[in-house]
């Protein structure tokens, strides 16, 4: 019996998550379920995709369910994907939510369309595939049903791909984009550990952040408390990507930064 | 050892739920706990009762604790009920929260008053029976203590009953009531799958929803995305009951609908 | 394999808690995790310390992780403490969050500095020691690694102590302080069961609560519903300490009481 991780935008106010746990426990009583989070913003496929990609390496290999599904009940497919690393299997809607995680963890070796899976619950509700499709399929897979019995083979080339913005390096400045804002207002940017190494920022030195023509002074720091309360910092976050924060404050709010905002970061200031 | 499901209005901001888990784990270390939800609105016995009724069929049979308990510490009884289906046992305050679930799952075969149960924690706090009465009783039952040892026999006829509104069918229109509003503003109505079949609504056809004299045009659809963003739909929800929603919007908010609102729904419009 | 309890200010909107669960499950697949709560207010070390102290006696003895960590990534130490009662081990930052719980549960018999623990994850992020230090250390301890292998011995005298306010008894009145406000607006005061017994309040009798010169009439009651809706009550709460509430209302909000507010409580009114 394998572990099932579960991420969604179902929230914790309603019983959606609990019901999916119940469905899994009925089918695979021994399977352990780890809730990655259910706090993805409603219908935010990209936010869910990024959180899944970042969290997955920390989860025990197993079955990984991710449901942010604004098109539930339409012709969009449900899929189960076997990845190159660790025999991980992703389960969810085919709307791009699984893509960044699949890309990072060895790519998709095999894909199955589970929209009409024999492992579904019947009658299937048009509005709650988490309960009627994704949870039961995941539970059966965790209990040992072979992936090929979950649905019909699908060409991985046909999967919906989720494109992310790409940073640029121009004349000594980084041109970066806000990928995601967490509940503390910390802004994850689209610069990885390796790209960052090439950017020439020096720990402890001042940086200038420009957004929509306004320039903000800050510091390239290791952690929040390396700068004064209320001060802006640029730092390598827990996923080793560049991020923007205000120590004990809310950077996204203070600068008015939302998803995909383009910022310019340069040394000095 | 049996599974324990747990529903309450304790929320997740405080430690109430965690403490109940701890109490259960000390008594029945092997028992699995499934949190149905703890997001029931504070003191909303009816909301809790409906969520419990709808969620229970998806839970593994076992011990089912439900605590929404505005009268905690008064003379209201605590009860444990054995249901007709699957040997399920419900545990909670005797204020109606358990009733709709009991009715749906085979009725109450045996009832026990656990207010002064020998299985309680001592000293018992007047304000936290979840921790001191319901969790420990459920844990002992899950660990194999016979139900008759949980308390004193009680005539099931004496249990508090929770009455729900009843829909009417008049001259080609459904007169229905709002039972519950979820966090997306979707409104569950008091029309079951079987009643709905008799109402003659046709999938894909326009419907008119009237509330407090105002008429709203919508569509009887299978799922949210079958109508345009911002459009009203009437649909069979995940519990196979009639519901009202706005695709990517908040129907309860847009129409000003609260608990028990009476609406008229008719074909056309 | 021992149980791990986990308390933090990570919230449930993001994946921080889920990722820590994943880290633990990879290291100690058999360890059960009980989430005490993750709803501690951001950076509220004192709130976390009080909740931990109150909740711990209800948790199965084991490894107890508590992370409210505004100074993460600085020179503040991470520690693991063996307590006098039940072989409990506390794991978290050395900022006072563990202190009240340690004091209540037998004191600290042994302390270890785990800041540079060999059991950490590498590379360690400067901003997420929950994932990279506290969760993996706790998991290895739960799986049986001896405490002495978690870090370097530390003199318990050097641990950061969290001082709490102290109530006074003057000329027939209690002078007390707000320790903590829960999500219902109930205010925990710094008067224990034993101190309360000495104060001479009589169940059911009127009391007067004075705050910033304004006097409020209330009642010393056993539970909320012993007074009318909207009425103020002073009562012994679920942790057997004195508390202030309004039946079906929000006492903190109504009286404008925040952390450390000093109130005077006297019989009559």
Coordinates of N, CA and C in Angstrom, one line a residue, chain C residues 180-254:
Chain C
X180 N -4.7 35.3 26.5 CA -4.9 34.7 25.1 C -6.4 34.9 24.8
X181 N -6.6 35.2 23.5 CA -8.0 35.3 23.0 C -8.2 34.2 22.0
X182 N -9.3 33.4 22.1 CA -9.5 32.4 21.1 C -10.4 33.0 20.0
X183 N -10.7 32.2 19.0 CA -11.4 32.7 17.8 C -12.9 33.0 18.1
X184 N -13.4 32.6 19.3 CA -14.7 33.0 19.7 C -14.7 34.3 20.5
X185 N -13.5 34.9 20.7 CA -13.4 36.1 21.5 C -13.4 35.8 23.0
X186 N -13.3 34.5 23.4 CA -13.2 34.2 24.8 C -11.8 34.5 25.3
X187 N -11.7 35.1 26.5 CA -10.4 35.6 27.0 C -9.9 34.7 28.1
X188 N -8.8 34.1 27.9 CA -8.1 33.3 29.0 C -7.4 34.2 29.9
X189 N -7.6 34.1 31.2 CA -7.0 35.0 32.2 C -5.9 34.2 32.9
X190 N -5.0 34.9 33.6 CA -3.9 34.2 34.3 C -4.2 33.8 35.7
X191 N -5.3 33.2 35.9 CA -5.7 32.7 37.2 C -6.0 31.2 37.1
X192 N -5.2 30.4 37.8 CA -5.3 28.9 37.8 C -6.5 28.5 38.7
X193 N -6.8 27.2 38.5 CA -7.8 26.5 39.3 C -7.6 26.7 40.8
X194 N -6.3 26.6 41.3 CA -6.1 26.7 42.7 C -6.2 28.2 43.2
X195 N -5.7 29.1 42.4 CA -5.8 30.5 42.7 C -7.3 30.9 42.8
X196 N -8.0 30.4 41.8 CA -9.4 30.7 41.7 C -10.2 30.3 43.0
X197 N -9.9 29.1 43.5 CA -10.5 28.6 44.6 C -10.4 29.6 45.8
X198 N -9.3 30.3 45.9 CA -9.0 31.2 47.0 C -9.7 32.5 46.8
X199 N -10.3 32.8 45.6 CA -10.8 34.1 45.3 C -12.2 34.4 45.8
X200 N -12.9 33.3 46.2 CA -14.2 33.5 46.9 C -15.3 33.8 45.9
X201 N -15.2 33.6 44.6 CA -16.3 33.8 43.8 C -17.3 32.7 44.0
X202 N -18.6 33.0 43.9 CA -19.6 32.0 44.1 C -20.4 31.7 42.8
X203 N -20.5 30.4 42.4 CA -21.2 30.1 41.2 C -22.6 30.6 41.1
X204 N -22.9 31.3 40.0 CA -24.3 31.8 39.9 C -24.5 33.2 40.4
X205 N -23.5 33.7 41.1 CA -23.6 35.1 41.7 C -23.1 36.1 40.7
X206 N -23.6 37.4 40.8 CA -23.1 38.4 39.9 C -21.6 38.8 40.2
X207 N -20.9 39.2 39.2 CA -19.6 39.7 39.4 C -19.5 41.0 38.6
X208 N -18.5 41.8 39.0 CA -18.2 43.0 38.2 C -16.8 42.9 37.6
X209 N -16.7 43.3 36.3 CA -15.5 43.3 35.6 C -15.1 44.7 35.3
X210 N -14.0 45.2 35.7 CA -13.6 46.5 35.4 C -12.4 46.5 34.4
X211 N -12.5 47.3 33.4 CA -11.4 47.4 32.4 C -11.3 48.8 31.9
X212 N -10.1 49.4 32.1 CA -9.9 50.8 31.8 C -10.9 51.7 32.3
X213 N -11.3 51.5 33.5 CA -12.2 52.4 34.2 C -13.7 52.2 33.9
X214 N -14.0 51.3 33.0 CA -15.4 51.0 32.7 C -15.8 49.7 33.5
X215 N -17.0 49.7 34.1 CA -17.4 48.5 34.8 C -18.5 47.8 34.0
X216 N -18.4 46.4 34.0 CA -19.3 45.6 33.3 C -19.9 44.6 34.2
X217 N -21.2 44.5 34.2 CA -21.9 43.5 35.1 C -21.9 42.1 34.4
X218 N -21.6 41.1 35.2 CA -21.7 39.7 34.6 C -22.0 38.7 35.7
X219 N -21.7 37.5 35.4 CA -22.0 36.4 36.4 C -20.9 35.4 36.4
X220 N -20.7 34.9 37.6 CA -19.7 33.8 37.7 C -20.5 32.5 37.4
X221 N -20.2 31.9 36.3 CA -21.1 30.7 35.8 C -20.2 29.5 35.5
X222 N -21.0 28.4 35.3 CA -20.3 27.2 35.0 C -20.0 27.1 33.5
X223 N -21.0 27.6 32.7 CA -20.9 27.4 31.2 C -21.6 28.6 30.5
X224 N -21.4 28.7 29.2 CA -22.0 29.8 28.5 C -23.5 30.0 28.6
X225 N -24.2 28.8 28.5 CA -25.6 28.9 28.4 C -26.3 29.1 29.8
X226 N -25.4 29.2 30.8 CA -26.0 29.5 32.2 C -26.4 31.0 32.3
X227 N -25.9 31.8 31.3 CA -26.4 33.2 31.3 C -27.1 33.4 30.0
X228 N -27.8 34.6 29.9 CA -28.6 34.9 28.7 C -27.7 35.2 27.5
X229 N -28.2 35.0 26.3 CA -27.4 35.4 25.1 C -27.0 36.9 25.3
X230 N -25.8 37.2 25.0 CA -25.3 38.6 25.1 C -24.8 39.0 26.4
X231 N -25.0 38.1 27.4 CA -24.6 38.4 28.8 C -23.1 38.0 29.0
X232 N -22.4 38.8 29.9 CA -21.0 38.5 30.2 C -20.9 37.4 31.3
X233 N -20.0 36.5 31.1 CA -19.7 35.6 32.2 C -18.2 35.4 32.5
X234 N -17.9 35.1 33.7 CA -16.6 34.7 34.1 C -16.7 33.2 34.5
X235 N -15.8 32.4 34.1 CA -16.0 30.9 34.3 C -14.6 30.2 34.3
X236 N -14.7 29.0 34.8 CA -13.5 28.2 34.8 C -13.4 27.5 33.4
X237 N -12.4 27.8 32.6 CA -12.5 27.3 31.2 C -12.0 25.8 31.2
X238 N -11.9 25.3 29.9 CA -11.6 23.9 29.7 C -10.2 23.5 30.3
X239 N -9.3 24.5 30.5 CA -8.0 24.2 31.1 C -8.0 24.6 32.6
X240 N -9.2 24.7 33.2 CA -9.4 25.0 34.6 C -8.8 26.3 35.0
X241 N -8.7 27.2 34.1 CA -8.2 28.6 34.4 C -9.4 29.5 34.3
X242 N -9.3 30.7 34.9 CA -10.4 31.7 34.8 C -10.4 32.2 33.4
X243 N -11.6 32.5 32.9 CA -11.8 33.0 31.5 C -13.0 34.0 31.5
X244 N -13.1 34.8 30.5 CA -14.1 35.8 30.3 C -14.8 35.5 29.0
X245 N -16.1 35.5 28.9 CA -16.8 35.3 27.6 C -18.1 36.0 27.6
X246 N -18.7 36.1 26.5 CA -20.1 36.6 26.3 C -20.9 35.4 25.7
X247 N -21.9 35.0 26.3 CA -22.7 33.9 25.7 C -23.2 34.2 24.3
X248 N -22.8 33.4 23.3 CA -23.1 33.6 21.9 C -22.5 35.0 21.4
X249 N -21.6 35.5 22.0 CA -21.0 36.8 21.6 C -19.5 36.7 21.6
X250 N -18.8 37.9 21.5 CA -17.4 38.0 21.4 C -16.9 39.0 22.5
X251 N -16.4 38.4 23.6 CA -16.1 39.3 24.8 C -14.9 40.2 24.5
X252 N -13.9 39.7 23.8 CA -12.7 40.5 23.6 C -13.1 41.7 22.8
X253 N -13.9 41.5 21.8 CA -14.3 42.5 20.9 C -15.2 43.5 21.6
X254 N -16.1 43.0 22.4 CA -17.1 43.9 23.1 C -16.4 44.8 24.1

